[in-house]
mmCIF file of C-alpha atoms and ligand atoms in Angstrom:
data_model
loop_
_atom_site.group_PDB
_atom_site.id
_atom_site.type_symbol
_atom_site.label_atom_id
_atom_site.label_comp_id
_atom_site.label_asym_id
_atom_site.label_seq_id
_atom_site.Cartn_x
_atom_site.Cartn_y
_atom_site.Cartn_z
ATOM 1 C CA UNK A 1279 138.601 117.924 71.130
ATOM 2 C CA UNK A 1280 137.911 115.413 68.376
ATOM 3 C CA UNK A 1281 137.533 116.093 64.701
ATOM 4 C CA UNK A 1282 138.911 115.471 61.235
ATOM 5 C CA UNK A 1283 142.181 116.836 59.915
ATOM 6 C CA UNK A 1284 141.690 117.214 56.157
ATOM 7 C CA UNK A 1285 145.008 117.285 54.323
ATOM 8 C CA UNK A 1286 144.703 118.714 50.818
ATOM 9 C CA UNK A 1287 141.857 120.632 52.458
ATOM 10 C CA UNK A 1288 141.975 123.402 49.840
ATOM 11 C CA UNK A 1289 141.981 120.987 46.876
ATOM 12 C CA UNK A 1290 139.134 119.559 44.832
ATOM 13 C CA UNK A 1291 138.391 116.553 47.032
ATOM 14 C CA UNK A 1292 139.470 118.026 50.371
ATOM 15 C CA UNK A 1293 137.452 121.237 50.056
ATOM 16 C CA UNK A 1294 134.305 119.274 49.151
ATOM 17 C CA UNK A 1295 134.937 117.007 52.145
ATOM 18 C CA UNK A 1296 135.378 119.982 54.480
ATOM 19 C CA UNK A 1297 132.032 121.332 53.322
ATOM 20 C CA UNK A 1298 130.273 118.000 53.878
ATOM 21 C CA UNK A 1299 131.761 117.470 57.325
ATOM 22 C CA UNK A 1300 130.945 121.011 58.419
ATOM 23 C CA UNK A 1301 127.407 120.511 57.119
ATOM 24 C CA UNK A 1302 127.121 117.541 59.479
ATOM 25 C CA UNK A 1303 128.507 119.492 62.421
ATOM 26 C CA UNK A 1304 131.819 117.602 62.494
ATOM 27 C CA UNK A 1305 134.752 119.765 63.679
ATOM 28 C CA UNK A 1306 137.391 120.009 60.927
ATOM 29 C CA UNK A 1307 140.893 121.303 60.592
ATOM 30 C CA UNK A 1308 141.770 122.464 57.073
ATOM 31 C CA UNK A 1309 145.417 121.769 56.246
ATOM 32 C CA UNK A 1310 147.201 123.972 53.717
ATOM 33 C CA UNK A 1311 150.670 125.359 52.999
ATOM 34 C CA UNK A 1312 148.982 128.765 53.005
ATOM 35 C CA UNK A 1313 146.165 128.595 55.579
ATOM 36 C CA UNK A 1314 143.384 131.115 55.045
ATOM 37 C CA UNK A 1315 143.788 133.957 57.544
ATOM 38 C CA UNK A 1316 140.014 134.316 57.930
ATOM 39 C CA UNK A 1317 139.388 130.615 58.689
ATOM 40 C CA UNK A 1318 139.924 129.747 62.359
ATOM 41 C CA UNK A 1319 139.982 126.043 61.404
ATOM 42 C CA UNK A 1320 142.830 126.474 58.903
ATOM 43 C CA UNK A 1321 146.245 125.140 59.897
ATOM 44 C CA UNK A 1322 149.638 125.359 58.218
ATOM 45 C CA UNK A 1323 150.667 121.971 56.895
ATOM 46 C CA UNK A 1324 153.382 121.023 54.433
ATOM 47 C CA UNK A 1325 154.392 117.486 53.450
ATOM 48 C CA UNK A 1326 157.916 118.889 52.976
ATOM 49 C CA UNK A 1327 158.014 120.214 56.546
ATOM 50 C CA UNK A 1328 157.451 117.424 59.128
ATOM 51 C CA UNK A 1329 157.608 120.035 61.892
ATOM 52 C CA UNK A 1330 154.107 121.108 60.799
ATOM 53 C CA UNK A 1331 152.635 117.617 61.452
ATOM 54 C CA UNK A 1332 152.162 117.606 65.269
ATOM 55 C CA UNK A 1333 150.276 120.895 65.548
ATOM 56 C CA UNK A 1334 148.014 119.910 62.659
ATOM 57 C CA UNK A 1335 147.251 116.518 64.191
ATOM 58 C CA UNK A 1336 146.986 117.390 67.871
ATOM 59 C CA UNK A 1337 143.438 116.919 69.188
ATOM 60 C CA UNK A 1338 142.162 115.317 65.970
ATOM 61 C CA UNK A 1339 141.007 111.694 66.077
ATOM 62 C CA UNK A 1340 140.495 111.207 62.331
ATOM 63 C CA UNK A 1341 142.527 112.157 59.251
ATOM 64 C CA UNK A 1342 141.884 112.362 55.514
ATOM 65 C CA UNK A 1343 145.186 111.924 53.721
ATOM 66 C CA UNK A 1344 145.768 113.465 50.292
ATOM 67 C CA UNK A 1345 149.346 112.410 49.518
ATOM 68 C CA UNK A 1346 151.737 114.884 47.885
ATOM 69 C CA UNK A 1347 150.497 115.513 44.356
ATOM 70 C CA UNK A 1348 152.697 114.620 41.366
ATOM 71 C CA UNK A 1349 154.951 112.472 43.528
ATOM 72 C CA UNK A 1350 156.144 109.020 42.484
ATOM 73 C CA UNK A 1351 157.042 108.138 46.064
ATOM 74 C CA UNK A 1352 154.794 109.559 48.782
ATOM 75 C CA UNK A 1353 156.225 107.280 51.494
ATOM 76 C CA UNK A 1354 159.117 109.457 52.736
ATOM 77 C CA UNK A 1355 156.701 112.244 53.701
ATOM 78 C CA UNK A 1356 153.479 110.351 54.486
ATOM 79 C CA UNK A 1357 155.164 107.519 56.419
ATOM 80 C CA UNK A 1358 156.448 109.770 59.249
ATOM 81 C CA UNK A 1359 153.088 111.571 59.262
ATOM 82 C CA UNK A 1360 151.251 108.283 59.878
ATOM 83 C CA UNK A 1361 153.681 107.428 62.673
ATOM 84 C CA UNK A 1362 152.995 110.795 64.287
ATOM 85 C CA UNK A 1363 149.230 110.308 63.835
ATOM 86 C CA UNK A 1364 149.438 106.972 65.622
ATOM 87 C CA UNK A 1365 151.488 108.491 68.449
ATOM 88 C CA UNK A 1366 148.886 111.223 68.930
ATOM 89 C CA UNK A 1367 145.991 108.768 69.076
ATOM 90 C CA UNK A 1368 144.382 109.153 65.645
ATOM 91 C CA UNK A 1369 141.918 106.262 65.343
ATOM 92 C CA UNK A 1370 140.865 106.541 61.691
ATOM 93 C CA UNK A 1371 142.903 107.297 58.572
ATOM 94 C CA UNK A 1372 141.248 107.505 55.159
ATOM 95 C CA UNK A 1373 143.786 107.641 52.339
ATOM 96 C CA UNK A 1374 142.999 109.101 48.923
ATOM 97 C CA UNK A 1375 144.789 106.574 46.741
ATOM 98 C CA UNK A 1376 144.457 105.733 43.086
ATOM 99 C CA UNK A 1377 142.834 102.880 41.174
ATOM 100 C CA UNK A 1378 145.583 103.250 38.611
ATOM 101 C CA UNK A 1379 149.006 102.125 39.730
ATOM 102 C CA UNK A 1380 151.714 104.293 38.197
ATOM 103 C CA UNK A 1381 154.621 102.291 36.757
ATOM 104 C CA UNK A 1382 157.874 102.586 38.721
ATOM 105 C CA UNK A 1383 156.040 103.877 41.793
ATOM 106 C CA UNK A 1384 156.103 101.036 44.355
ATOM 107 C CA UNK A 1385 155.977 103.617 47.181
ATOM 108 C CA UNK A 1386 152.301 104.346 46.454
ATOM 109 C CA UNK A 1387 151.409 100.642 46.765
ATOM 110 C CA UNK A 1388 153.456 100.329 49.934
ATOM 111 C CA UNK A 1389 151.709 103.379 51.424
ATOM 112 C CA UNK A 1390 148.294 101.855 50.709
ATOM 113 C CA UNK A 1391 149.421 98.573 52.285
ATOM 114 C CA UNK A 1392 150.625 100.432 55.396
ATOM 115 C CA UNK A 1393 147.322 102.280 55.766
ATOM 116 C CA UNK A 1394 145.249 99.106 55.278
ATOM 117 C CA UNK A 1395 147.277 97.270 57.897
ATOM 118 C CA UNK A 1396 146.853 99.848 60.660
ATOM 119 C CA UNK A 1397 143.754 99.792 62.896
ATOM 120 C CA UNK A 1398 141.122 102.127 61.441
ATOM 121 C CA UNK A 1399 143.005 102.531 58.168
ATOM 122 C CA UNK A 1400 140.988 102.715 54.926
ATOM 123 C CA UNK A 1401 142.210 103.150 51.355
ATOM 124 C CA UNK A 1402 140.128 104.785 48.653
ATOM 125 C CA UNK A 1403 141.292 103.684 45.212
ATOM 126 C CA UNK A 1404 139.870 106.497 43.109
ATOM 127 C CA UNK A 1405 139.478 106.226 39.355
ATOM 128 C CA UNK A 1406 140.413 109.146 37.086
ATOM 129 C CA UNK A 1407 138.791 112.388 38.197
ATOM 130 C CA UNK A 1408 136.169 113.984 35.945
ATOM 131 C CA UNK A 1409 137.726 117.275 37.079
ATOM 132 C CA UNK A 1410 140.803 116.411 34.949
ATOM 133 C CA UNK A 1411 138.668 117.628 32.032
ATOM 134 C CA UNK A 1412 138.651 121.124 33.582
ATOM 135 C CA UNK A 1413 141.407 123.724 33.783
ATOM 136 C CA UNK A 1414 143.974 123.914 35.403
ATOM 137 C CA UNK A 1415 144.593 120.197 34.718
ATOM 138 C CA UNK A 1416 146.622 119.983 31.478
ATOM 139 C CA UNK A 1417 143.852 117.904 29.880
ATOM 140 C CA UNK A 1418 141.208 120.494 30.712
ATOM 141 C CA UNK A 1419 143.448 123.403 29.824
ATOM 142 C CA UNK A 1420 144.009 121.982 26.313
ATOM 143 C CA UNK A 1421 140.282 121.428 25.803
ATOM 144 C CA UNK A 1422 139.557 124.991 26.888
ATOM 145 C CA UNK A 1423 142.296 126.588 24.802
ATOM 146 C CA UNK A 1424 142.389 124.336 21.714
ATOM 147 C CA UNK A 1425 139.158 122.324 21.736
ATOM 148 C CA UNK A 1426 141.384 119.265 21.696
ATOM 149 C CA UNK A 1427 142.154 116.130 23.692
ATOM 150 C CA UNK A 1428 145.498 114.454 23.096
ATOM 151 C CA UNK A 1429 145.605 110.905 24.301
ATOM 152 C CA UNK A 1430 147.702 107.780 24.083
ATOM 153 C CA UNK A 1431 144.801 105.734 25.485
ATOM 154 C CA UNK A 1432 143.051 105.142 22.146
ATOM 155 C CA UNK A 1433 139.507 103.911 22.737
ATOM 156 C CA UNK A 1434 140.362 102.405 26.140
ATOM 157 C CA UNK A 1435 137.835 103.196 28.840
ATOM 158 C CA UNK A 1436 138.014 104.420 32.438
ATOM 159 C CA UNK A 1437 135.357 104.708 35.155
ATOM 160 C CA UNK A 1438 135.734 108.485 35.583
ATOM 161 C CA UNK A 1439 134.572 109.683 39.008
ATOM 162 C CA UNK A 1440 133.582 113.141 40.256
ATOM 163 C CA UNK A 1441 135.899 114.311 43.072
ATOM 164 C CA UNK A 1442 132.789 115.396 44.987
ATOM 165 C CA UNK A 1443 131.611 111.777 45.072
ATOM 166 C CA UNK A 1444 134.989 110.731 46.453
ATOM 167 C CA UNK A 1445 134.526 113.388 49.133
ATOM 168 C CA UNK A 1446 131.037 112.064 49.897
ATOM 169 C CA UNK A 1447 132.382 108.516 50.272
ATOM 170 C CA UNK A 1448 135.217 109.772 52.499
ATOM 171 C CA UNK A 1449 132.751 111.767 54.596
ATOM 172 C CA UNK A 1450 130.664 108.637 55.210
ATOM 173 C CA UNK A 1451 133.732 106.610 56.156
ATOM 174 C CA UNK A 1452 135.086 109.302 58.487
ATOM 175 C CA UNK A 1453 131.764 109.430 60.326
ATOM 176 C CA UNK A 1454 130.872 105.739 60.339
ATOM 177 C CA UNK A 1455 132.378 102.512 61.500
ATOM 178 C CA UNK A 1456 132.699 100.746 58.147
ATOM 179 C CA UNK A 1457 135.103 97.834 58.479
ATOM 180 C CA UNK A 1458 136.033 97.437 54.797
ATOM 181 C CA UNK A 1459 139.663 98.447 54.330
ATOM 182 C CA UNK A 1460 139.611 99.133 50.602
ATOM 183 C CA UNK A 1461 137.125 100.806 48.286
ATOM 184 C CA UNK A 1462 137.398 101.193 44.518
ATOM 185 C CA UNK A 1463 135.627 104.475 43.725
ATOM 186 C CA UNK A 1464 134.365 105.067 40.188
ATOM 187 C CA UNK A 1465 131.596 106.861 38.398
ATOM 188 C CA UNK A 1466 128.566 104.983 37.040
ATOM 189 C CA UNK A 1467 130.104 104.021 33.669
ATOM 190 C CA UNK A 1468 133.393 103.556 31.850
ATOM 191 C CA UNK A 1469 134.110 106.046 29.058
ATOM 192 C CA UNK A 1470 136.945 106.528 26.571
ATOM 193 C CA UNK A 1471 138.419 109.921 25.755
ATOM 194 C CA UNK A 1472 136.509 109.948 22.431
ATOM 195 C CA UNK A 1473 133.295 109.166 24.391
ATOM 196 C CA UNK A 1474 134.048 112.064 26.768
ATOM 197 C CA UNK A 1475 134.845 114.436 23.890
ATOM 198 C CA UNK A 1476 131.545 113.545 22.205
ATOM 199 C CA UNK A 1477 129.603 114.240 25.424
ATOM 200 C CA UNK A 1478 131.295 117.622 25.942
ATOM 201 C CA UNK A 1479 130.606 118.555 22.317
ATOM 202 C CA UNK A 1480 126.983 117.459 22.477
ATOM 203 C CA UNK A 1481 126.259 119.161 25.819
ATOM 204 C CA UNK A 1482 128.175 122.426 25.342
ATOM 205 C CA UNK A 1483 128.212 122.982 21.587
ATOM 206 C CA UNK A 1484 131.992 123.389 21.801
ATOM 207 C CA UNK A 1485 133.560 120.998 19.271
ATOM 208 C CA UNK A 1486 136.219 118.873 20.974
ATOM 209 C CA UNK A 1487 138.382 116.694 18.710
ATOM 210 C CA UNK A 1488 140.583 113.808 19.821
ATOM 211 C CA UNK A 1489 144.179 113.578 18.613
ATOM 212 C CA UNK A 1490 145.783 110.180 19.139
ATOM 213 C CA UNK A 1491 149.454 110.368 20.138
ATOM 214 C CA UNK A 1492 151.920 107.832 21.512
ATOM 215 C CA UNK A 1493 153.055 107.711 25.141
ATOM 216 C CA UNK A 1494 156.344 109.562 24.421
ATOM 217 C CA UNK A 1495 154.523 112.469 22.776
ATOM 218 C CA UNK A 1496 152.065 112.513 25.653
ATOM 219 C CA UNK A 1497 154.866 112.652 28.237
ATOM 220 C CA UNK A 1498 156.466 115.563 26.360
ATOM 221 C CA UNK A 1499 153.146 117.420 26.474
ATOM 222 C CA UNK A 1500 152.793 116.847 30.231
ATOM 223 C CA UNK A 1501 156.370 118.074 30.787
ATOM 224 C CA UNK A 1502 155.628 121.177 28.737
ATOM 225 C CA UNK A 1503 152.606 121.749 30.996
ATOM 226 C CA UNK A 1504 154.948 121.829 33.990
ATOM 227 C CA UNK A 1505 154.843 118.265 35.359
ATOM 228 C CA UNK A 1506 158.054 116.755 36.751
ATOM 229 C CA UNK A 1507 159.662 114.530 34.068
ATOM 230 C CA UNK A 1508 159.372 111.223 35.972
ATOM 231 C CA UNK A 1509 155.744 111.812 36.862
ATOM 232 C CA UNK A 1510 154.913 112.905 33.285
ATOM 233 C CA UNK A 1511 156.457 109.690 31.900
ATOM 234 C CA UNK A 1512 154.572 107.517 34.402
ATOM 235 C CA UNK A 1513 151.258 109.231 33.712
ATOM 236 C CA UNK A 1514 151.710 108.856 29.952
ATOM 237 C CA UNK A 1515 152.652 105.187 30.347
ATOM 238 C CA UNK A 1516 149.400 104.607 32.231
ATOM 239 C CA UNK A 1517 147.564 105.468 29.023
ATOM 240 C CA UNK A 1518 149.034 102.362 27.382
ATOM 241 C CA UNK A 1519 147.292 100.340 30.086
ATOM 242 C CA UNK A 1520 144.032 102.195 29.537
ATOM 243 C CA UNK A 1521 144.303 101.506 25.781
ATOM 244 C CA UNK A 1522 144.722 97.799 26.553
ATOM 245 C CA UNK A 1523 141.535 97.850 28.671
ATOM 246 C CA UNK A 1524 143.341 97.283 31.968
ATOM 247 C CA UNK A 1525 141.654 100.198 33.760
ATOM 248 C CA UNK A 1526 138.085 99.548 32.628
ATOM 249 C CA UNK A 1527 136.525 99.060 36.054
ATOM 250 C CA UNK A 1528 133.235 100.281 37.498
ATOM 251 C CA UNK A 1529 132.148 99.757 41.092
ATOM 252 C CA UNK A 1530 129.047 100.438 43.175
ATOM 253 C CA UNK A 1531 131.083 101.732 46.137
ATOM 254 C CA UNK A 1532 129.970 105.381 45.969
ATOM 255 C CA UNK A 1533 126.309 104.389 46.172
ATOM 256 C CA UNK A 1534 126.998 101.659 48.732
ATOM 257 C CA UNK A 1535 128.756 104.154 51.014
ATOM 258 C CA UNK A 1536 126.649 107.278 50.467
ATOM 259 C CA UNK A 1537 123.223 105.904 49.510
ATOM 260 C CA UNK A 1538 123.299 108.032 46.347
ATOM 261 C CA UNK A 1539 124.462 107.047 42.857
ATOM 262 C CA UNK A 1540 127.647 108.713 41.632
ATOM 263 C CA UNK A 1541 127.320 111.631 39.213
ATOM 264 C CA UNK A 1542 127.491 110.704 35.529
ATOM 265 C CA UNK A 1543 129.937 112.385 33.163
ATOM 266 C CA UNK A 1544 126.995 113.950 31.307
ATOM 267 C CA UNK A 1545 125.736 115.544 34.547
ATOM 268 C CA UNK A 1546 129.254 116.767 35.321
ATOM 269 C CA UNK A 1547 129.530 118.365 31.869
ATOM 270 C CA UNK A 1548 126.142 120.026 32.202
ATOM 271 C CA UNK A 1549 127.183 121.578 35.519
ATOM 272 C CA UNK A 1550 130.498 122.867 34.169
ATOM 273 C CA UNK A 1551 129.479 123.761 30.613
ATOM 274 C CA UNK A 1552 130.651 127.389 30.915
ATOM 275 C CA UNK A 1553 134.176 126.317 31.766
ATOM 276 C CA UNK A 1554 134.825 124.968 28.261
ATOM 277 C CA UNK A 1555 134.107 128.290 26.542
ATOM 278 C CA UNK A 1556 136.786 129.017 23.893
ATOM 279 C CA UNK A 1557 139.685 131.310 24.842
ATOM 280 C CA UNK A 1558 142.942 132.392 23.152
ATOM 281 C CA UNK A 1559 145.393 129.933 21.580
ATOM 282 C CA UNK A 1560 147.628 127.696 23.678
ATOM 283 C CA UNK A 1561 151.402 128.261 23.620
ATOM 284 C CA UNK A 1562 153.130 125.841 21.184
ATOM 285 C CA UNK A 1563 154.801 122.765 22.671
HETATM 286 N N1 LIG B 1131 143.388 113.426 39.161
HETATM 287 C C1 LIG B 1131 143.121 112.138 39.150
HETATM 288 O O1 LIG B 1131 142.624 111.605 38.142
HETATM 289 C C2 LIG B 1131 143.412 111.301 40.370
HETATM 290 C C3 LIG B 1131 142.992 109.960 40.391
HETATM 291 C C4 LIG B 1131 143.221 109.190 41.541
HETATM 292 C C5 LIG B 1131 143.892 109.755 42.621
HETATM 293 N N2 LIG B 1131 144.295 111.065 42.561
HETATM 294 C C6 LIG B 1131 145.025 111.621 43.719
HETATM 295 O O2 LIG B 1131 144.305 112.722 44.206
HETATM 296 C C7 LIG B 1131 145.213 113.599 44.875
HETATM 297 C C8 LIG B 1131 144.900 115.037 44.493
HETATM 298 O O3 LIG B 1131 143.618 115.330 45.008
HETATM 299 P P1 LIG B 1131 142.839 116.643 44.535
HETATM 300 O O4 LIG B 1131 142.752 116.623 43.034
HETATM 301 O O5 LIG B 1131 141.602 116.738 45.343
HETATM 302 O O6 LIG B 1131 143.860 117.776 44.961
HETATM 303 P P2 LIG B 1131 144.151 119.133 44.194
HETATM 304 O O7 LIG B 1131 142.864 119.810 43.833
HETATM 305 O O8 LIG B 1131 145.160 118.863 43.115
HETATM 306 O O9 LIG B 1131 144.833 119.986 45.342
HETATM 307 C C9 LIG B 1131 146.060 119.587 45.897
HETATM 308 C C10 LIG B 1131 145.979 119.758 47.396
HETATM 309 O O10 LIG B 1131 147.216 119.302 47.958
HETATM 310 C C11 LIG B 1131 147.750 120.328 48.768
HETATM 311 N N3 LIG B 1131 149.202 120.307 48.671
HETATM 312 C C12 LIG B 1131 149.960 120.415 47.550
HETATM 313 N N4 LIG B 1131 151.261 120.362 47.888
HETATM 314 C C13 LIG B 1131 151.318 120.209 49.228
HETATM 315 C C14 LIG B 1131 152.387 120.092 50.179
HETATM 316 N N5 LIG B 1131 153.686 120.130 49.810
HETATM 317 N N6 LIG B 1131 152.075 119.958 51.471
HETATM 318 C C15 LIG B 1131 150.785 119.936 51.890
HETATM 319 N N7 LIG B 1131 149.732 120.045 51.052
HETATM 320 C C16 LIG B 1131 149.999 120.179 49.734
HETATM 321 C C17 LIG B 1131 147.173 121.618 48.240
HETATM 322 O O11 LIG B 1131 147.072 122.532 49.327
HETATM 323 P P3 LIG B 1131 147.792 123.967 49.400
HETATM 324 O O12 LIG B 1131 148.165 124.342 47.988
HETATM 325 O O13 LIG B 1131 146.719 124.848 49.992
HETATM 326 O O14 LIG B 1131 148.945 123.743 50.298
HETATM 327 C C18 LIG B 1131 145.777 121.190 47.803
HETATM 328 O O15 LIG B 1131 144.870 121.243 48.875
HETATM 329 C C19 LIG B 1131 146.633 113.175 44.456
HETATM 330 O O16 LIG B 1131 147.272 112.553 45.556
HETATM 331 C C20 LIG B 1131 146.386 112.190 43.329
HETATM 332 O O17 LIG B 1131 147.350 111.174 43.290
HETATM 333 C C21 LIG B 1131 144.064 111.846 41.480
#
């Protein structure tokens, strides 16, 4: 049998990818720590449990890799997985990487380099997800509960991308024979947090204000939302780079790979307008 093992197959990008591949008749295996009992294609998979790797990989010739979330060093778990994939004859690996390099996280860069250097290895460097503006992401949760965005990024801009467009690009790459090893995936335009707040307000009628904080305050907020301390600090530090304009990049890769322009933030907001309806107050932090 051949097919695609989709790690993170229950997440935002992975689940959209599973749907696209199934729609094209491609056999998929949906990896999850808690595989759905009613899905015959679901398989137990845990980055923390290497013993789950061989059964998930066996018979699959392609893999979509969503590295462990909120990890500063994915290499110790993903490295052995890639070795096992190679041993079992996987011919294509598409890695969901990030356009933004977290400070003090050389493992993520090393992982991307390893994937690019193996035959059939492709790295997607995804910009910030539009879905971060939705709950349960801390950013989206604060908008929903408080009508507020806290940011240390000032007016710095980012090429926000819809996770579904990342899935569409991955789907094309997992079904084609594209030779490019690296793709920067962004939406159609770069927007600041104040730009995004203004679009949400205009399209939903829900006023969203922007509160400018420094990176330390931002890290404390992320920790209070449950992120590991090191990851929270790194994520907050990234906002300094955004403020300085270092992440203001827009590419044509989504359209180049899929033949369709990426969704705009305004379209994304229109589709999700109900999700920003006001609810009760947020716990103090
Ligand atoms: N958010 C952004 O702005 C952004 C930007 C660039 C790159 N990224 C990258 O995108 C990835 C997240 O993608 P996403 O947002 O589509 O995912 P997501 O919606 O956050 O879902 C996380 C997925 O990872 C799986 N998972 C979590 N812990 C796991 C473990 N220990 N073993 C195996 N699977 C595990 C979950 O599956 P189960 O719970 O079913 O096991 C779920 O399918 C991260 O690697 C992040 O670095 C994010």
